[in-house]
Coordinates of C-alpha atoms and ligand atoms in Angstrom, one line a residue:
M1 CA 35.6 -96.7 3.9
R2 CA 37.9 -94.7 2.0
V3 CA 40.8 -93.1 4.0
K4 CA 42.8 -90.1 2.2
I5 CA 45.8 -88.1 4.0
L6 CA 45.7 -84.8 2.8
G7 CA 48.4 -83.2 5.1
S8 CA 51.1 -85.2 7.0
A9 CA 52.9 -82.6 8.8
A10 CA 52.9 -81.4 12.2
G11 CA 51.7 -77.7 12.9
G12 CA 54.0 -75.1 10.5
A13 CA 54.0 -77.9 8.0
F14 CA 57.4 -78.9 5.9
P15 CA 59.3 -76.5 5.4
Q16 CA 58.1 -74.1 8.0
W17 CA 58.5 -70.3 6.8
N18 CA 60.6 -69.6 10.0
C19 CA 62.6 -72.6 10.2
A20 CA 66.2 -73.3 9.2
C21 CA 66.9 -76.7 10.6
T22 CA 68.7 -79.0 8.8
N23 CA 65.7 -80.4 7.2
C24 CA 63.8 -77.6 6.3
R25 CA 67.0 -75.8 4.8
A26 CA 68.0 -78.9 2.7
L27 CA 64.5 -79.1 1.4
R28 CA 64.8 -75.7 0.3
A29 CA 67.8 -76.0 -1.1
G30 CA 67.1 -78.9 -3.6
T31 CA 69.1 -81.4 -1.4
F32 CA 66.7 -83.0 0.7
Q33 CA 66.0 -86.8 -0.1
G34 CA 62.2 -86.8 1.0
K35 CA 59.4 -84.7 0.4
P36 CA 57.5 -81.5 1.5
R37 CA 54.6 -82.2 3.5
S38 CA 51.0 -79.7 4.2
Q39 CA 49.5 -79.8 7.8
T40 CA 48.0 -82.8 9.0
Q41 CA 44.7 -83.3 7.4
V42 CA 43.1 -86.4 6.8
A43 CA 39.4 -87.1 5.3
I44 CA 37.1 -90.3 4.8
T45 CA 33.6 -91.4 3.2
E46 CA 31.7 -94.0 3.6
D47 CA 29.9 -93.8 0.0
G48 CA 32.7 -91.7 -2.5
R49 CA 30.3 -88.9 -2.3
S50 CA 29.9 -87.4 1.2
W51 CA 33.2 -86.8 3.1
F52 CA 34.3 -85.8 6.8
L53 CA 37.4 -84.0 7.8
L54 CA 39.3 -85.1 10.7
G55 CA 40.3 -81.6 11.9
A56 CA 40.4 -78.7 9.8
S57 CA 44.1 -77.6 8.9
P58 CA 45.3 -74.5 8.2
D59 CA 46.1 -75.8 4.8
L60 CA 42.9 -77.1 4.0
R61 CA 42.1 -74.7 0.9
A62 CA 45.2 -75.8 -0.9
Q63 CA 44.3 -79.6 0.0
I64 CA 41.0 -79.4 -1.0
E65 CA 41.9 -78.1 -4.5
S66 CA 44.5 -80.4 -4.8
T67 CA 41.9 -83.5 -4.1
P68 CA 39.7 -83.8 -6.9
E69 CA 36.9 -85.7 -4.7
L70 CA 36.3 -82.7 -2.8
H71 CA 35.6 -80.2 -5.6
P72 CA 32.2 -78.9 -5.8
R73 CA 30.2 -81.2 -8.4
D74 CA 26.3 -79.9 -8.2
G75 CA 25.5 -76.6 -9.1
L76 CA 27.1 -73.2 -8.4
R77 CA 27.6 -73.9 -4.7
Q78 CA 28.0 -77.5 -3.3
S79 CA 30.5 -79.1 -1.1
P80 CA 31.3 -83.3 -1.2
I81 CA 32.4 -81.9 2.6
A82 CA 29.9 -83.0 5.0
G83 CA 31.3 -82.4 8.2
V84 CA 34.3 -82.0 10.4
V85 CA 35.4 -84.2 13.4
L86 CA 37.7 -82.1 16.0
A87 CA 39.7 -84.1 17.9
N88 CA 41.0 -81.0 19.8
A89 CA 41.5 -77.2 19.8
D90 CA 44.8 -76.4 18.3
L91 CA 45.2 -74.0 15.9
D92 CA 46.4 -76.3 13.5
H93 CA 43.8 -78.4 13.9
V94 CA 40.5 -76.0 13.8
L95 CA 42.1 -72.9 11.9
G96 CA 40.9 -75.0 8.3
L97 CA 37.0 -74.4 9.6
L98 CA 37.3 -70.6 9.1
L99 CA 37.9 -71.4 5.6
L100 CA 34.9 -73.5 5.2
R101 CA 32.5 -70.4 5.9
E102 CA 31.0 -69.2 2.5
L103 CA 27.6 -69.9 4.1
Q104 CA 28.4 -73.4 3.0
P105 CA 26.1 -75.9 5.1
L106 CA 28.2 -78.2 7.4
R107 CA 28.2 -80.4 10.4
V108 CA 30.8 -79.8 12.9
H109 CA 31.5 -82.6 15.9
A110 CA 33.3 -81.8 18.7
T111 CA 33.5 -82.1 22.8
A112 CA 31.4 -79.5 24.5
S113 CA 34.9 -78.0 25.8
V114 CA 36.5 -77.4 22.3
R115 CA 32.7 -76.1 21.2
R116 CA 32.6 -73.7 24.0
I117 CA 36.3 -72.4 22.9
L118 CA 35.5 -72.1 19.5
R119 CA 32.1 -70.7 19.6
E120 CA 31.7 -68.6 23.0
D121 CA 35.3 -67.1 23.1
N122 CA 36.5 -66.6 19.6
S123 CA 34.4 -64.4 18.1
M124 CA 35.7 -65.1 14.6
F125 CA 34.0 -68.5 14.5
G126 CA 30.7 -66.7 14.4
M127 CA 31.3 -66.4 10.6
L128 CA 30.2 -70.3 10.4
Q129 CA 26.5 -68.9 12.2
R130 CA 25.6 -66.2 9.7
I131 CA 22.6 -67.7 8.6
P132 CA 20.4 -70.3 9.9
N133 CA 21.3 -73.9 9.0
Q134 CA 25.0 -73.0 8.1
T135 CA 26.9 -74.8 10.5
A136 CA 25.4 -77.5 13.0
W137 CA 27.4 -78.5 16.0
T138 CA 26.9 -81.9 17.4
D139 CA 28.8 -82.4 21.0
F140 CA 30.2 -85.8 21.7
A141 CA 31.8 -87.4 24.7
S142 CA 34.2 -90.4 24.8
P143 CA 33.8 -93.1 24.6
T144 CA 30.5 -93.3 23.2
P145 CA 30.2 -93.9 19.6
F146 CA 28.3 -91.4 17.6
P147 CA 27.3 -91.4 13.7
L148 CA 29.0 -88.5 11.6
C149 CA 26.0 -87.0 10.5
N150 CA 25.9 -84.0 7.5
A151 CA 24.3 -80.8 8.4
A152 CA 20.8 -81.9 7.5
G153 CA 21.2 -84.5 10.3
E154 CA 21.4 -87.8 7.7
D155 CA 23.9 -90.8 8.6
S156 CA 26.7 -91.4 6.8
G157 CA 27.0 -94.9 7.8
L158 CA 30.6 -93.8 9.5
R159 CA 30.4 -94.8 13.3
C160 CA 33.3 -93.1 15.5
R161 CA 34.6 -93.3 19.1
A162 CA 36.6 -90.9 20.9
L163 CA 38.9 -91.8 23.3
S164 CA 40.3 -89.4 25.5
L165 CA 44.1 -88.8 25.2
G166 CA 45.4 -85.4 26.6
T167 CA 44.3 -83.1 29.5
H168 CA 46.0 -80.0 28.1
Y169 CA 43.8 -77.4 26.4
P170 CA 46.3 -74.8 23.9
A171 CA 48.0 -71.8 25.2
Y172 CA 45.5 -69.4 23.8
V173 CA 42.5 -70.8 26.0
A174 CA 42.1 -68.2 28.9
T175 CA 42.7 -69.3 32.6
D176 CA 39.3 -69.0 33.9
R177 CA 37.9 -70.7 30.7
R178 CA 40.5 -73.7 31.2
S179 CA 38.9 -74.1 34.8
Q180 CA 35.6 -74.6 33.5
L181 CA 36.5 -77.4 31.3
D182 CA 36.5 -81.0 31.5
P183 CA 40.5 -82.1 31.2
G184 CA 39.0 -85.3 29.5
E185 CA 37.8 -83.4 26.5
A186 CA 41.0 -81.6 25.6
S187 CA 42.7 -83.9 23.0
L188 CA 41.1 -87.2 21.8
G189 CA 42.1 -89.9 19.0
F190 CA 39.0 -91.4 17.0
I191 CA 38.5 -95.0 16.4
I192 CA 36.3 -95.3 12.9
H193 CA 34.4 -97.9 11.3
S194 CA 31.5 -98.5 8.6
H195 CA 28.3 -99.0 10.0
R196 CA 27.3 -100.6 6.6
S197 CA 30.4 -102.7 6.1
D198 CA 29.4 -106.3 4.9
S199 CA 32.7 -107.8 6.8
P200 CA 31.8 -109.0 9.9
S201 CA 34.8 -107.6 10.9
R202 CA 33.9 -104.2 10.4
P203 CA 37.5 -102.8 9.6
R204 CA 38.6 -100.0 11.7
L205 CA 40.8 -96.8 11.5
A206 CA 42.3 -95.5 14.4
Y207 CA 43.5 -91.9 13.8
M208 CA 45.7 -90.7 17.0
P209 CA 47.6 -87.2 15.9
A210 CA 48.7 -86.5 19.5
V211 CA 49.6 -89.2 22.1
P212 CA 51.2 -88.3 25.0
E213 CA 51.5 -91.8 26.8
L214 CA 50.5 -95.1 25.8
D215 CA 48.9 -97.7 28.4
N216 CA 47.7 -101.4 27.9
A217 CA 44.0 -100.6 27.5
L218 CA 45.0 -98.2 24.4
L219 CA 47.6 -100.8 23.4
Q220 CA 44.6 -103.5 22.9
Q221 CA 42.3 -100.8 21.3
L222 CA 45.0 -100.1 19.0
D223 CA 45.6 -103.9 17.8
S224 CA 41.8 -103.8 17.1
C225 CA 42.2 -101.5 14.1
D226 CA 43.4 -102.5 10.8
L227 CA 44.9 -99.0 9.7
L228 CA 46.6 -97.1 12.3
L229 CA 47.5 -93.4 11.7
F230 CA 49.5 -92.3 14.8
D231 CA 51.6 -89.5 16.2
G232 CA 54.7 -88.9 14.6
T233 CA 55.6 -85.5 15.9
F234 CA 59.1 -85.6 17.4
W235 CA 61.9 -88.8 17.2
S236 CA 63.1 -87.7 20.2
D237 CA 62.4 -86.2 23.8
D238 CA 64.5 -83.4 23.4
E239 CA 64.5 -82.8 19.7
L240 CA 63.3 -79.1 19.9
I241 CA 65.8 -78.4 22.8
R242 CA 68.6 -79.5 21.0
I243 CA 67.6 -77.5 18.0
Q244 CA 66.7 -74.5 19.6
G245 CA 69.0 -74.1 22.6
S246 CA 65.8 -74.3 24.7
G247 CA 61.7 -75.0 24.5
Q248 CA 59.7 -77.7 25.9
T249 CA 60.3 -81.8 25.4
A250 CA 58.1 -83.9 23.3
R251 CA 56.4 -85.1 26.0
Q252 CA 55.6 -81.8 27.9
M253 CA 54.0 -81.2 24.6
G254 CA 51.8 -84.4 24.4
H255 CA 53.9 -86.3 22.1
I256 CA 55.5 -89.6 22.8
P257 CA 58.9 -89.8 20.4
V258 CA 58.9 -92.0 17.9
E259 CA 61.6 -93.9 18.9
D260 CA 60.0 -95.0 22.2
V261 CA 56.9 -95.9 20.0
L262 CA 58.7 -98.1 18.0
T263 CA 59.4 -100.1 21.0
K264 CA 56.1 -100.0 22.9
L265 CA 54.0 -100.8 19.9
A266 CA 56.3 -103.4 18.9
G267 CA 54.0 -106.3 19.6
I268 CA 50.7 -104.6 17.6
R269 CA 50.5 -107.0 14.7
R270 CA 47.1 -106.5 12.9
P271 CA 47.1 -102.9 11.9
R272 CA 48.8 -100.9 9.2
K273 CA 51.0 -99.0 11.3
I274 CA 51.7 -95.1 9.8
F275 CA 53.1 -91.9 11.6
L276 CA 51.5 -88.8 10.5
H277 CA 51.8 -85.6 12.0
I278 CA 55.7 -85.2 11.6
N279 CA 57.5 -82.2 12.7
N280 CA 59.6 -80.6 10.4
T281 CA 62.7 -81.2 12.6
N282 CA 62.1 -85.0 12.9
P283 CA 65.0 -86.8 11.3
M284 CA 63.1 -89.4 9.8
L285 CA 61.6 -87.2 6.9
D286 CA 64.9 -87.6 5.4
E287 CA 64.9 -90.8 3.4
A288 CA 68.5 -91.0 3.7
S289 CA 68.6 -90.9 7.4
P290 CA 69.3 -94.0 9.9
E291 CA 66.3 -93.2 11.5
H292 CA 64.1 -93.4 8.3
R293 CA 65.8 -97.0 8.0
Q294 CA 64.9 -98.1 11.5
V295 CA 61.2 -96.8 11.4
R296 CA 60.7 -98.8 8.0
D297 CA 62.7 -102.0 9.3
A298 CA 60.4 -101.7 12.2
G299 CA 57.1 -101.9 9.7
W300 CA 55.8 -98.8 10.1
E301 CA 55.4 -96.5 7.0
I302 CA 55.8 -92.6 7.3
A303 CA 52.6 -90.6 5.8
E304 CA 52.8 -88.6 2.6
D305 CA 50.4 -85.9 1.5
G306 CA 47.9 -87.9 -1.4
W307 CA 47.9 -91.2 0.3
Q308 CA 44.4 -93.1 0.2
F309 CA 43.6 -96.3 1.9
D310 CA 40.2 -98.5 1.4
L311 CA 39.4 -100.2 4.4
Ligands
ZN401 ZN1 62.7 -77.0 10.0

C-alpha cells in the first residue's frame, strides 16, 4: 500500500485567509521557519493505478494537480481516483466531493448518517447523481471491515475498518436531523491494510484526524499499526481562546491537544507516528519553536504536504 499526504493542515489551511495569528503573519512576511500547508487530504493505493481518497478537502483540485499519480491517464475523461472514504461530514472533509462531479464515475464509502446529511439535506450534492452510474454510495458501519471498491464495484484489495471516535455532527446539520442520526456515526478513524499483502503481518495504516479522547482500547489498536496519522490540530486545550479572546477549547471541538497526546501515546512503539490536520495557530508548525523540538524529541514527525509512505 502506498500512502500520500496531499494536505496536512486543519480546516482553513496555513495560512488561513482571514487569520493574522503569529504563525500566519510570519508566513506571509517570509520570516516563518516552516512550510505552508493545504487542508488535510490523504490518498492511498494498493496497485499504484487505482487511488482512494480519505475525505475530500476543499483544496482537492490543487492537490490533484500537484500529484502526477492522480492525473488522467487514458482517454479524454478519466481519473485514477476510484473512490472516497468519508470519516465525518465536516465541510473541510467533504467539500472536495463537489469538485469531483464532471460526471466522473466514483464510489463514496460513508456511514449512513453522513450519507443522509449530504444527499438528503444538501441538494448541491445532487450534482454527483446527475446520470446513472455516476456516484455509487456504499454505507459502512463501525467496526465491520469493508473493501474499498471503485464505482463498478471492483475490489481494490484494500480493507478498511472504521472506529467510532466522536459523537458530534457539524454545526450546519439541522437539530431535527441530528436527533435522527446515530451519534456513533459522526466521526470515525480508519485502520486500513492491503488484503493482498504477502507479508503475514499485513502492514496497517491508522488515519485518525479528529480524536476527542483516548482510551486503552484505542491505544491498543494504534499500537498494532505501522503508520499512524494522528490528530495534531491544537497544541494546547485553550489555544484558540488565548489567541482570539473567546471560543471553544480544543477538547470541546473534538481534538485532544498535542501536548497531552505526547504523554498518552508515549508508550506506543510500533508505528511511525505523524501528526497531521494541524491548525495554523499550532506553535509546533514553527520549526524554531520549543514545541517543534519537543514533538521531534518525543519521536513524532509533523506532516508536510507531499509526503509519501510505502507499507
Ligand atoms: Zn493563523
